[in-house]
PDB file of C-alpha atoms in Angstrom:
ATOM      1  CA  UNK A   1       0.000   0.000   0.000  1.00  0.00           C
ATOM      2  CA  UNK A   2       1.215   3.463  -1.049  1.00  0.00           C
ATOM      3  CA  UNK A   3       0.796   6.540   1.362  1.00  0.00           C
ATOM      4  CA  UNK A   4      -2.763   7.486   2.785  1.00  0.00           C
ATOM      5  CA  UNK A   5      -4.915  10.146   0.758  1.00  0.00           C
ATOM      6  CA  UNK A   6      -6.967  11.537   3.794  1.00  0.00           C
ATOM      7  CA  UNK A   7      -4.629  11.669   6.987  1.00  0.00           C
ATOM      8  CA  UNK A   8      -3.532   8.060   7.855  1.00  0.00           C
ATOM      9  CA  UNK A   9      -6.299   6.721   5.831  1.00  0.00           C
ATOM     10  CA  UNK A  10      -6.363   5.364   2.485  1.00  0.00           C
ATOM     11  CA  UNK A  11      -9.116   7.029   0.179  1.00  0.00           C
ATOM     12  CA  UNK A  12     -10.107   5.897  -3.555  1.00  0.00           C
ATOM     13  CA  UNK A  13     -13.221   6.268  -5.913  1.00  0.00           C
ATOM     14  CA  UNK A  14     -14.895   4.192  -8.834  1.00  0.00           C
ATOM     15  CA  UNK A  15     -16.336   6.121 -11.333  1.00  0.00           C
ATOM     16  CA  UNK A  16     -18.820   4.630 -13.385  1.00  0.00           C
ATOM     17  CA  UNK A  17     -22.045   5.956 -15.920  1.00  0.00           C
ATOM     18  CA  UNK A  18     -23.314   8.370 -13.660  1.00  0.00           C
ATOM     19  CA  UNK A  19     -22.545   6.638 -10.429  1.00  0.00           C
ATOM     20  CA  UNK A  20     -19.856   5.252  -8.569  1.00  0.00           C
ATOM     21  CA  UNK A  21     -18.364   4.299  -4.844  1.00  0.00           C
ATOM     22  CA  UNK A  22     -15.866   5.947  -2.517  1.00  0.00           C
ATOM     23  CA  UNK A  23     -14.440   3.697  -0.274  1.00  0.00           C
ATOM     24  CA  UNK A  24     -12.356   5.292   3.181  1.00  0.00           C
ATOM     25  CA  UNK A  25      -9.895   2.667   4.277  1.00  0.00           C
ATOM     26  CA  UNK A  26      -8.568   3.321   8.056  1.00  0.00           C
ATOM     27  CA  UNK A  27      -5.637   1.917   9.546  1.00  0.00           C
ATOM     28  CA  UNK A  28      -6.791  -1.085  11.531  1.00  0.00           C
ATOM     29  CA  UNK A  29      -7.900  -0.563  15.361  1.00  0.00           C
ATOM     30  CA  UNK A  30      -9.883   2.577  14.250  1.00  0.00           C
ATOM     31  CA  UNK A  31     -12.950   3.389  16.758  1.00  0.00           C
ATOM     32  CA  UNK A  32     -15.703   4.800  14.433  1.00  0.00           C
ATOM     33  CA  UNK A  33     -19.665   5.420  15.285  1.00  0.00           C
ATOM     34  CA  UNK A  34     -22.180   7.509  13.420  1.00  0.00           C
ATOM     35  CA  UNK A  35     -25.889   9.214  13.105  1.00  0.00           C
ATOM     36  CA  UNK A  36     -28.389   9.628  10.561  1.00  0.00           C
ATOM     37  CA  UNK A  37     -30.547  12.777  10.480  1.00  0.00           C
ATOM     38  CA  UNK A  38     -32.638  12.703   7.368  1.00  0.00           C
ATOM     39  CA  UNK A  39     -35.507  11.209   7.014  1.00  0.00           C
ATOM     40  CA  UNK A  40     -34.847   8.734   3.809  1.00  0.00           C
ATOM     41  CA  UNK A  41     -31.646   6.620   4.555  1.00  0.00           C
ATOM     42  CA  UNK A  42     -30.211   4.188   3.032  1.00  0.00           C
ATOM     43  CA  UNK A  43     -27.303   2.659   5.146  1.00  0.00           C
ATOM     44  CA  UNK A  44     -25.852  -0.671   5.748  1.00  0.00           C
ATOM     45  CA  UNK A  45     -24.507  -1.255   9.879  1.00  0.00           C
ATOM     46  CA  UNK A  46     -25.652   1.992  11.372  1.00  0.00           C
ATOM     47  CA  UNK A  47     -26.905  -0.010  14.278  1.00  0.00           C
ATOM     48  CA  UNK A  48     -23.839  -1.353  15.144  1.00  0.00           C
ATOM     49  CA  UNK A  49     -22.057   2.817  15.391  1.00  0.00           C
ATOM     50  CA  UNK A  50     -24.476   3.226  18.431  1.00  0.00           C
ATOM     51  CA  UNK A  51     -22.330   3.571  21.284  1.00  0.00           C
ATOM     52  CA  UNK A  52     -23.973   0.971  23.368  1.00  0.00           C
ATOM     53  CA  UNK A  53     -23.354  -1.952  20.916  1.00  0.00           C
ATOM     54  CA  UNK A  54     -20.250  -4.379  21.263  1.00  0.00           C
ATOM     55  CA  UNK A  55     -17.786  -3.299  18.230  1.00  0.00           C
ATOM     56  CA  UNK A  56     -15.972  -0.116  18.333  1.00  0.00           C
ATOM     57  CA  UNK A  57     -13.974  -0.704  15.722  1.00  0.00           C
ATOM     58  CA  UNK A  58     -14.863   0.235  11.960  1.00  0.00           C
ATOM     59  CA  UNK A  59     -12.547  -1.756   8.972  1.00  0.00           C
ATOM     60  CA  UNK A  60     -14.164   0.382   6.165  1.00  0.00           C
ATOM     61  CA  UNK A  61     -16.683   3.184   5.460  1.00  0.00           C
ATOM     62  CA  UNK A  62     -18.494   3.037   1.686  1.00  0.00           C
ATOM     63  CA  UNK A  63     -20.454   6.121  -0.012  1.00  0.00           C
ATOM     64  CA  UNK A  64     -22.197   5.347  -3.081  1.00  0.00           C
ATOM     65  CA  UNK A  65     -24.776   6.296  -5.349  1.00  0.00           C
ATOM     66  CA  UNK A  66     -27.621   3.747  -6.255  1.00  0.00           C
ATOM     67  CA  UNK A  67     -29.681   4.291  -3.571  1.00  0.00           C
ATOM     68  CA  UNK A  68     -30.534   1.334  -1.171  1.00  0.00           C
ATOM     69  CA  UNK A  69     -29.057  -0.789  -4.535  1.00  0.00           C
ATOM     70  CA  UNK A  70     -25.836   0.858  -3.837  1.00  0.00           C
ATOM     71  CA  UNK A  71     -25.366  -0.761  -0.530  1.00  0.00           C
ATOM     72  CA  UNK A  72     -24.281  -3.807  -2.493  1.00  0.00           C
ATOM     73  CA  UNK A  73     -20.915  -2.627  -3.347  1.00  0.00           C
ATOM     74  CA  UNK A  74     -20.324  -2.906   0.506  1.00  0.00           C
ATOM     75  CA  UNK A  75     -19.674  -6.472  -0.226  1.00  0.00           C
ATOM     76  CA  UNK A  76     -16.618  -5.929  -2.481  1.00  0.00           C
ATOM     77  CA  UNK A  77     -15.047  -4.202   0.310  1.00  0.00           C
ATOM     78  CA  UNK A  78     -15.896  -6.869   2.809  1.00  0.00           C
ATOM     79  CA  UNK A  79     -14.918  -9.579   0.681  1.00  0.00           C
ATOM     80  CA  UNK A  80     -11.177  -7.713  -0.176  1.00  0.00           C
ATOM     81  CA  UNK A  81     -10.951  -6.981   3.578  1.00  0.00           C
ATOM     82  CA  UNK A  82     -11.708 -10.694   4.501  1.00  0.00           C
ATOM     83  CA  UNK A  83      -8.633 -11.856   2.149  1.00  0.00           C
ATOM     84  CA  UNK A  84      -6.908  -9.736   3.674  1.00  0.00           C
ATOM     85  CA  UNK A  85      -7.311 -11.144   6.830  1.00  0.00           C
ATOM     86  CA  UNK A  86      -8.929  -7.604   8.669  1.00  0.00           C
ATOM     87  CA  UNK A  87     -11.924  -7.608  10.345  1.00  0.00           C
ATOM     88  CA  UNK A  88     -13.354  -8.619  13.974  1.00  0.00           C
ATOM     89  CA  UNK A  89     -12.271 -11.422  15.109  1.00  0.00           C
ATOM     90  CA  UNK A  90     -14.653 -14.576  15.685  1.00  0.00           C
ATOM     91  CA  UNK A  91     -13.737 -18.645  16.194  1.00  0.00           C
ATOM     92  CA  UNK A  92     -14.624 -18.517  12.128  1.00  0.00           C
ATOM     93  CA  UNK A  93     -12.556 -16.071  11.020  1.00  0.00           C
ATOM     94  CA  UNK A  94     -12.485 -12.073  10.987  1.00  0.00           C
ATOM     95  CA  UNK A  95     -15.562 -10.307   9.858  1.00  0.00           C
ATOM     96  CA  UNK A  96     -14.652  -7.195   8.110  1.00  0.00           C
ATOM     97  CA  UNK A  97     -17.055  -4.336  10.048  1.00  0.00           C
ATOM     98  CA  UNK A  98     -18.009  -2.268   6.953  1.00  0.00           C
ATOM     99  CA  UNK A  99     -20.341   0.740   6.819  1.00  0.00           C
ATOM    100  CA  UNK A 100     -22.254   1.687   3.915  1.00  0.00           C
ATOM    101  CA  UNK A 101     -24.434   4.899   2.612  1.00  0.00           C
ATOM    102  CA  UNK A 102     -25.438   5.611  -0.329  1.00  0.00           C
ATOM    103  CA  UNK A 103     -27.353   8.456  -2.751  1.00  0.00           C
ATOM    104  CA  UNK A 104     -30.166   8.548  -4.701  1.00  0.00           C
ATOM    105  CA  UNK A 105     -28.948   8.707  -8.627  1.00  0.00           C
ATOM    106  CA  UNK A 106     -29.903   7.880 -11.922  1.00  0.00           C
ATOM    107  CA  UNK A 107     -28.598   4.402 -11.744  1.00  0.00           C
ATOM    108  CA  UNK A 108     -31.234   3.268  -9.463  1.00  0.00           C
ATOM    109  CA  UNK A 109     -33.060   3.028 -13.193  1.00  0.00           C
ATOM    110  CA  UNK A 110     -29.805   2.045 -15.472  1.00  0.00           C
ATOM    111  CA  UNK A 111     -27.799  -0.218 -13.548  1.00  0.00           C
ATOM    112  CA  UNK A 112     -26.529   1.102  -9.740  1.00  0.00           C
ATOM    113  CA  UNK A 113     -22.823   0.128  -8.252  1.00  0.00           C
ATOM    114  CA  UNK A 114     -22.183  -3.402  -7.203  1.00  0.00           C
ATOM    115  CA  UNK A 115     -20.049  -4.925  -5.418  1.00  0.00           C
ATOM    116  CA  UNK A 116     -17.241  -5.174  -8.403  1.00  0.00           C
ATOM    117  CA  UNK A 117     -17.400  -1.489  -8.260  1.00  0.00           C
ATOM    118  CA  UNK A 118     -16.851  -1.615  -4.329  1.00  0.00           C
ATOM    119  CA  UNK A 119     -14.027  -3.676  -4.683  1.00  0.00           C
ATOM    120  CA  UNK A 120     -12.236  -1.583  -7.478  1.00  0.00           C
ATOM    121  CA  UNK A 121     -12.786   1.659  -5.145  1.00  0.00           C
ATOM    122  CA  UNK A 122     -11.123   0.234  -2.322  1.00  0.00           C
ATOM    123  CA  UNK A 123      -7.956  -1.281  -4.781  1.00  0.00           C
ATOM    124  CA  UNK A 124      -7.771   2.147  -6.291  1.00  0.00           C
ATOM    125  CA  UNK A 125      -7.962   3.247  -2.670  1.00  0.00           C
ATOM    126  CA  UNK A 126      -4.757   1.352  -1.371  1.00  0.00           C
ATOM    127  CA  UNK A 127      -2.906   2.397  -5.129  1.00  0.00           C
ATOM    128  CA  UNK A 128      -2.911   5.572  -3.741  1.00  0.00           C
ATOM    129  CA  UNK A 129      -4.376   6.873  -6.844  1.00  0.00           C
ATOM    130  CA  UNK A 130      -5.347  10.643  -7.322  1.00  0.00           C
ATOM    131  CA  UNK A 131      -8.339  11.215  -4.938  1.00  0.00           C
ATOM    132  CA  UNK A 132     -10.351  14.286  -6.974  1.00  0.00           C
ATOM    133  CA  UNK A 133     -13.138  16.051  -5.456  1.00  0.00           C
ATOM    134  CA  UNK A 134     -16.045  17.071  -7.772  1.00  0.00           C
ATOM    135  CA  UNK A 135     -18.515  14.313 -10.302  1.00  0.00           C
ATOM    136  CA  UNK A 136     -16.673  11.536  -9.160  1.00  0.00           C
ATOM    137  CA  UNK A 137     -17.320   8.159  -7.349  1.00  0.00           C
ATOM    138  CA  UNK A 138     -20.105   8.589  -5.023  1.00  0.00           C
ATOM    139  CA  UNK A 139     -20.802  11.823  -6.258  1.00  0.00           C
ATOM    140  CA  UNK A 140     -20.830  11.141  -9.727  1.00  0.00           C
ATOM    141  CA  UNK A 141     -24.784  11.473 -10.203  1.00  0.00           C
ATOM    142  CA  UNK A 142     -25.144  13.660  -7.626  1.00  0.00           C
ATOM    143  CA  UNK A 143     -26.881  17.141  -7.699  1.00  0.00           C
ATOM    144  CA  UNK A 144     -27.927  19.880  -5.465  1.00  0.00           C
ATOM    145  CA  UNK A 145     -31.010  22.323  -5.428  1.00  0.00           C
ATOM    146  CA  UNK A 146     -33.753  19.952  -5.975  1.00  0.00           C
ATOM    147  CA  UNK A 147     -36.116  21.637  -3.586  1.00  0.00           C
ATOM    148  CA  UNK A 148     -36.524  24.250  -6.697  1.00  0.00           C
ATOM    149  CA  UNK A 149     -37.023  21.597  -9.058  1.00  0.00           C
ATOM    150  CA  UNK A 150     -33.494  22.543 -10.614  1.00  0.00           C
ATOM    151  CA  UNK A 151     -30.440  20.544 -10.886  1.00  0.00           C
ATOM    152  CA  UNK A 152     -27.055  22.384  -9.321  1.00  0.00           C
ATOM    153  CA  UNK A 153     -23.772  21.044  -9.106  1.00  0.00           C
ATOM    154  CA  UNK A 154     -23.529  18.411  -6.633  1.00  0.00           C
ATOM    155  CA  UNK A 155     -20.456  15.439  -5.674  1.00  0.00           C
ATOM    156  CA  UNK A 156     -17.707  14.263  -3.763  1.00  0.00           C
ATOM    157  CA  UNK A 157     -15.737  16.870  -1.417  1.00  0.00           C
ATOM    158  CA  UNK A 158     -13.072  17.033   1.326  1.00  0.00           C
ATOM    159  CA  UNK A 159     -11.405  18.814   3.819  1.00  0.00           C
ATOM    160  CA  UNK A 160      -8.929  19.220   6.751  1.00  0.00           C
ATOM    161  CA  UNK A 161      -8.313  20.861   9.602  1.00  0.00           C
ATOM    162  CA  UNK A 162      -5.920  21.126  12.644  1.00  0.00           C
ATOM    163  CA  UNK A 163      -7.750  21.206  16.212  1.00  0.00           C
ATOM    164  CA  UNK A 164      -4.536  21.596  18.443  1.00  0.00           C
ATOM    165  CA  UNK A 165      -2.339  19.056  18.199  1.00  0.00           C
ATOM    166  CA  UNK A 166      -4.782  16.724  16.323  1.00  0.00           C
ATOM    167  CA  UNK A 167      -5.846  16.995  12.566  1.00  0.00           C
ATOM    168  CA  UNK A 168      -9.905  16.483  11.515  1.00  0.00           C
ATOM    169  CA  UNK A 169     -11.113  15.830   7.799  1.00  0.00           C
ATOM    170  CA  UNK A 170     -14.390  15.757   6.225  1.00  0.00           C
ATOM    171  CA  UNK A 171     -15.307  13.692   3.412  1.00  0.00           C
ATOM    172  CA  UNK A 172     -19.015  14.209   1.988  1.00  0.00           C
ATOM    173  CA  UNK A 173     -20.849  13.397  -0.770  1.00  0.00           C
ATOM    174  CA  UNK A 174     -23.386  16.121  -1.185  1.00  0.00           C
ATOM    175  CA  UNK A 175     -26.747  15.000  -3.386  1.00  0.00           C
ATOM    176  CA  UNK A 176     -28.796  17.708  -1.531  1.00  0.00           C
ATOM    177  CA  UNK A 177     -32.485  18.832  -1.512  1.00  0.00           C
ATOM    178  CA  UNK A 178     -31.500  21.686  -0.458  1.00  0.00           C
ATOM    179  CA  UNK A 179     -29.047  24.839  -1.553  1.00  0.00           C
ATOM    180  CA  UNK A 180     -25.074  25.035  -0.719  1.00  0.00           C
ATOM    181  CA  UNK A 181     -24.653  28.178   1.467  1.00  0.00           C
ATOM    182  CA  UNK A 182     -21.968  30.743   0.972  1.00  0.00           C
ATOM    183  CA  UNK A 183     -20.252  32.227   4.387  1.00  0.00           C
ATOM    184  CA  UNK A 184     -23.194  34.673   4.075  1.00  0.00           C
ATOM    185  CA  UNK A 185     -25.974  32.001   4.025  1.00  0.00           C
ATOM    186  CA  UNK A 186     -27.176  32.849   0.424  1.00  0.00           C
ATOM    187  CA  UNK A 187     -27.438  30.081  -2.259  1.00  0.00           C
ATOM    188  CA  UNK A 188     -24.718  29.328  -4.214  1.00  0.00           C
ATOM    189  CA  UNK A 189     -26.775  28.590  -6.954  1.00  0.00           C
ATOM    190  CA  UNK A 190     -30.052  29.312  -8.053  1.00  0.00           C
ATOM    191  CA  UNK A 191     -30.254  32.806  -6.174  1.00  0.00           C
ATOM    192  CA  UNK A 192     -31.930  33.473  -2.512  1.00  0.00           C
ATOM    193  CA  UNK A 193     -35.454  33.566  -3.729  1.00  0.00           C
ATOM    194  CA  UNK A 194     -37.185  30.967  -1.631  1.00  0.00           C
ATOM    195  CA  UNK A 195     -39.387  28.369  -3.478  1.00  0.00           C
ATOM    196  CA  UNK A 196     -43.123  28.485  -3.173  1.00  0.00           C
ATOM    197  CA  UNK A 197     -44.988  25.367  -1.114  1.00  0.00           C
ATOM    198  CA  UNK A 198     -45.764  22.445  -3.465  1.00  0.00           C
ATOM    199  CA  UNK A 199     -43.937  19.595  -5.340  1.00  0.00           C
ATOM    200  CA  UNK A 200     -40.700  20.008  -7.370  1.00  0.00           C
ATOM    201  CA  UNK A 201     -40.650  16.077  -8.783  1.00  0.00           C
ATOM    202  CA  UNK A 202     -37.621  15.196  -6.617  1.00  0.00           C
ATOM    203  CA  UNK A 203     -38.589  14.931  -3.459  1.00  0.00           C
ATOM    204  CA  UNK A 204     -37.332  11.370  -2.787  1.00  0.00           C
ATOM    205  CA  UNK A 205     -33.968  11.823  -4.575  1.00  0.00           C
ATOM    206  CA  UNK A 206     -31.578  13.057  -2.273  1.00  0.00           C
ATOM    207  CA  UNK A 207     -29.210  12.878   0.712  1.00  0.00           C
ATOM    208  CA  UNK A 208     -26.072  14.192   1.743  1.00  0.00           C
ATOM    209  CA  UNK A 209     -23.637  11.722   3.468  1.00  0.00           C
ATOM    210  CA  UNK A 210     -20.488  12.177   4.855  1.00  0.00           C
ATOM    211  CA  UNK A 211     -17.106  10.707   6.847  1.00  0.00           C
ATOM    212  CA  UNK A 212     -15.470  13.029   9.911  1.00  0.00           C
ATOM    213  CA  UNK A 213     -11.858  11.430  10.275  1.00  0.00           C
ATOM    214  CA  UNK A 214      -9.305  12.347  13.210  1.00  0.00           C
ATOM    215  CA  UNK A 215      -6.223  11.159  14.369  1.00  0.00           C
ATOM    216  CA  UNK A 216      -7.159  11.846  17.806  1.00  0.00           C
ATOM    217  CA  UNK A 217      -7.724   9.022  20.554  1.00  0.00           C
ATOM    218  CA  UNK A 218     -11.224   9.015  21.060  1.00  0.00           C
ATOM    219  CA  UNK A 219     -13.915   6.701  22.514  1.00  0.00           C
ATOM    220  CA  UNK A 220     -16.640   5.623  20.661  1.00  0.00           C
ATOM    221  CA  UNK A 221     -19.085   7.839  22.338  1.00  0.00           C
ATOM    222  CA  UNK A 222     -16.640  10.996  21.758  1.00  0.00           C
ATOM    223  CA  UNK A 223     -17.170   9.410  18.132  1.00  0.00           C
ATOM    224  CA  UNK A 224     -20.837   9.588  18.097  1.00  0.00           C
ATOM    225  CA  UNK A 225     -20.485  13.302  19.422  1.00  0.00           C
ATOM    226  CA  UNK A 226     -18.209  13.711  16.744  1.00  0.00           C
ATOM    227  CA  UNK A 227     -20.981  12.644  14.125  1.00  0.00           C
ATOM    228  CA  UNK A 228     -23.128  14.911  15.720  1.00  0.00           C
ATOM    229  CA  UNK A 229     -20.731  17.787  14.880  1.00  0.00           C
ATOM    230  CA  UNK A 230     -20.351  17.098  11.156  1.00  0.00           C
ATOM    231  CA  UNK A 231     -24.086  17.132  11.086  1.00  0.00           C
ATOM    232  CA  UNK A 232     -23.930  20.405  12.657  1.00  0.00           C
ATOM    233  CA  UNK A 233     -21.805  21.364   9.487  1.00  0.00           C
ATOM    234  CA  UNK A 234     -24.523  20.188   6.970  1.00  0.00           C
ATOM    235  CA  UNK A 235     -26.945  22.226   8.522  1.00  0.00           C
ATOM    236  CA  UNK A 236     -24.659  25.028   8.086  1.00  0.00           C
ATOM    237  CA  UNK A 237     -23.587  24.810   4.383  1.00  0.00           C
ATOM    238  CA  UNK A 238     -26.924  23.179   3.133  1.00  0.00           C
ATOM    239  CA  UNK A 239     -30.606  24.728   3.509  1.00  0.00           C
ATOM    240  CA  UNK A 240     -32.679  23.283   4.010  1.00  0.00           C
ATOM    241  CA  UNK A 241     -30.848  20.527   5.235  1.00  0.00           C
ATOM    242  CA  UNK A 242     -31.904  16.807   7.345  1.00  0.00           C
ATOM    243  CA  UNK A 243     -35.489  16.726   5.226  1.00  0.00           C
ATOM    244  CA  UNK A 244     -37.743  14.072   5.335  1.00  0.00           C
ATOM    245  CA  UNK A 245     -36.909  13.332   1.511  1.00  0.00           C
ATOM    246  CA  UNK A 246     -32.637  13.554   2.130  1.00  0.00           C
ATOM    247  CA  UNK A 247     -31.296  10.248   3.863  1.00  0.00           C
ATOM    248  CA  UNK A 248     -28.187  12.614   5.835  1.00  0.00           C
ATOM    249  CA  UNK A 249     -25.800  10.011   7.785  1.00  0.00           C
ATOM    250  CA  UNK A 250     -22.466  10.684   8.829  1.00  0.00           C
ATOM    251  CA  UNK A 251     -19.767   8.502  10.125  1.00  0.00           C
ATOM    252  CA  UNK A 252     -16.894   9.506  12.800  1.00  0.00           C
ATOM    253  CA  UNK A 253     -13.453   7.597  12.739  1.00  0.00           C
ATOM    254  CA  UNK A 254     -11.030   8.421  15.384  1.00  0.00           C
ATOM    255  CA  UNK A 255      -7.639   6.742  14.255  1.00  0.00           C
ATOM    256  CA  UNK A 256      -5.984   7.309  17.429  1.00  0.00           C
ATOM    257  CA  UNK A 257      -2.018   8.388  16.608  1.00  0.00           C
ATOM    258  CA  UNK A 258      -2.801  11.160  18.973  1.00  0.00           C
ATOM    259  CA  UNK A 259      -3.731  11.052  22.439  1.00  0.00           C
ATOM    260  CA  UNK A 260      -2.367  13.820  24.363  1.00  0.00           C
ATOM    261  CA  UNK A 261      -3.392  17.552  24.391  1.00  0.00           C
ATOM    262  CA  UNK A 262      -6.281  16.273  22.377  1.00  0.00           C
ATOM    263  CA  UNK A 263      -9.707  18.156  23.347  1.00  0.00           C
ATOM    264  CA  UNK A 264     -12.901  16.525  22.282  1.00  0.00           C
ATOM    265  CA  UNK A 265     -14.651  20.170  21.832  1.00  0.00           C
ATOM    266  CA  UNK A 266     -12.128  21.556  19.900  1.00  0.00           C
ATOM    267  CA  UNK A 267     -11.913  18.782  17.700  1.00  0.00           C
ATOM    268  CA  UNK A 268     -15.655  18.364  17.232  1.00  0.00           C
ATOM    269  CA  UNK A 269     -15.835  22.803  16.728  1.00  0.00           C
ATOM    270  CA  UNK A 270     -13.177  22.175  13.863  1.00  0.00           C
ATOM    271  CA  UNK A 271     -14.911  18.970  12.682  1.00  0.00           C
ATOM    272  CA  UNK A 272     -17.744  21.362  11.512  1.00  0.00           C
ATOM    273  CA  UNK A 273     -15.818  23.654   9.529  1.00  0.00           C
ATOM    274  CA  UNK A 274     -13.909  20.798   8.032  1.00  0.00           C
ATOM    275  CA  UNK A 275     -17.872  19.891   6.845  1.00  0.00           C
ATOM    276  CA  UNK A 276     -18.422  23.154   5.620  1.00  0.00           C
ATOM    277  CA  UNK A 277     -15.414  23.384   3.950  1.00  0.00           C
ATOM    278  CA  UNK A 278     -15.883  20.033   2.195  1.00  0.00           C
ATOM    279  CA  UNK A 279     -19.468  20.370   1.170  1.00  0.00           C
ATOM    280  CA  UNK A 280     -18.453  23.592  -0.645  1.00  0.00           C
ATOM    281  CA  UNK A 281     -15.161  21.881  -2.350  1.00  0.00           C
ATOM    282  CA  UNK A 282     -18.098  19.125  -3.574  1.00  0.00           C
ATOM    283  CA  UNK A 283     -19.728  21.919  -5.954  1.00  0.00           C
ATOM    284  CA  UNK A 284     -16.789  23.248  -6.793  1.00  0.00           C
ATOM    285  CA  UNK A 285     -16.233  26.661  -4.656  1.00  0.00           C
ATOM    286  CA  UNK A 286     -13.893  25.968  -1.883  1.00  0.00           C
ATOM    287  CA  UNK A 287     -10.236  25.943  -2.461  1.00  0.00           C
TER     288      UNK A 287
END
């Protein structure tokens, strides 16, 4: 494996017609837990992130689009990471702990990601090949603005931050219902006319989903928290934002190369404009 993309984690997409996966590989003994705030998810072991379940550990996170389809491509990952030999350990062997979300896209009608395209995300992942921000992998169908029955730039965006002596990323794929906010709160697209009350036609193809990576030491209830705080960033870079028709989840990993002078507020405060910052780099308008 070649040097991580996204702090000491390895980071790769598939790109496919209109779809594709992004797979987030952490090292191994990574404590990870998670939320969902929208109202239309489609995930794959969120029950497992609560912090009152048995594993703390998380092998893999995958974003992709195909809607609850999508979640299929969770299985390339699990079956690389099971040759591999990672994974929770049980008297039958170790069983990868892989977390899926995915977006609503076209290819819910042409043909959504499978587990082939899973598998090439994570080997692109560990080739250490160019991670690009934009119309690609999980973001590849993805579009923003749908609440005013328009289609503005959506896709994959990241970010980091340093909170002391630890560093905090944000990976997000943004498919919103909602508008991306400037610093200002106005629309990036589409202007800051409010839509009138009534249907657009794409009120059950959305979601924004997302992956808050530190390499603080961190429990997994500091991890949940930590969720909680990129949701916090959603909220503040997409309007409206945690609908009933968007399926928002994020995951936190806490890699844990850092355990001293590490503060769990600071880290979560810069964990939301890490968020920000990424959801804005997704459409294209964040350096």
């Amino acid at each position: 494996m070649t040097k991580p993309q996204l702090l000491s984690a390895w980071a790769g997409h598939w790109t496919g017609s209109g779809t594709g996966v992004t797979v987030v590989l952490p090292p191994p003994g990574t404590v990870g837990s998670g939320e969902v705030r929208g109202g239309a998810p489609a995930t794959r072991e969120f029950a497992l992130l609560d912090p009152t379940r048995l594993v703390d550990r998380v092998d893999a996170v995958v974003l992709s689009g195909g809607s609850a389809f999508g979640l299929a491509a969770a299985d390339g990952v699990m079956g690389l990471l099971r040759e591999r030999g990672q994974g929770f350990p049980t008297p039958a062997g170790p069983v990868p702990i892989v977390v899926g979300m995915s977006v609503y896209d076209d290819s819910v009608r042409s043909g959504p990601p499978g587990a082939d395209g899973g598998r090439s995300a994570a080997l692109a992942a560990w080739a250490g090949e160019p991670f690009g921000t934009g119309p690609v992998g999980g973001g590849a169908g993805a579009g923003t603005g749908a609440w005013r029955g328009r289609r503005d730039p959506g896709g994959v965006g990241w970010a980091s931050r340093s909170a002391g002596a630890a560093e905090v990323a944000a990976l997000v794929v943004v498919n919103a219902w909602g508008d991306v906010l400037d610093d200002t709160g106005t629309p990036l697209f589409g202007g800051a006319e409010v839509p009138l009350p009534g249907g657009t036609g794409f009120e059950r193809q959305n979601t924004t989903i997302g992956v808050v990576l530190t390499n603080a030491r961190l429990s997994k209830t500091d991890c949940y928290l930590l969720a909680q705080s990129g949701h916090t960033g959603i909220a503040r870079a997409i309007h409206p934002a945690h609908s009933r028709f968007d399926g928002d989840a994020v995951v936190a990993l806490a890699t844990g190369e850092v355990g001293a002078d590490v503060h769990l507020e600071l880290v979560r405060a810069v964990a939301v404009d890490a968020m920000v910052a990424a959801i804005r780099a997704a459409v294209g308008t964040e350096p």
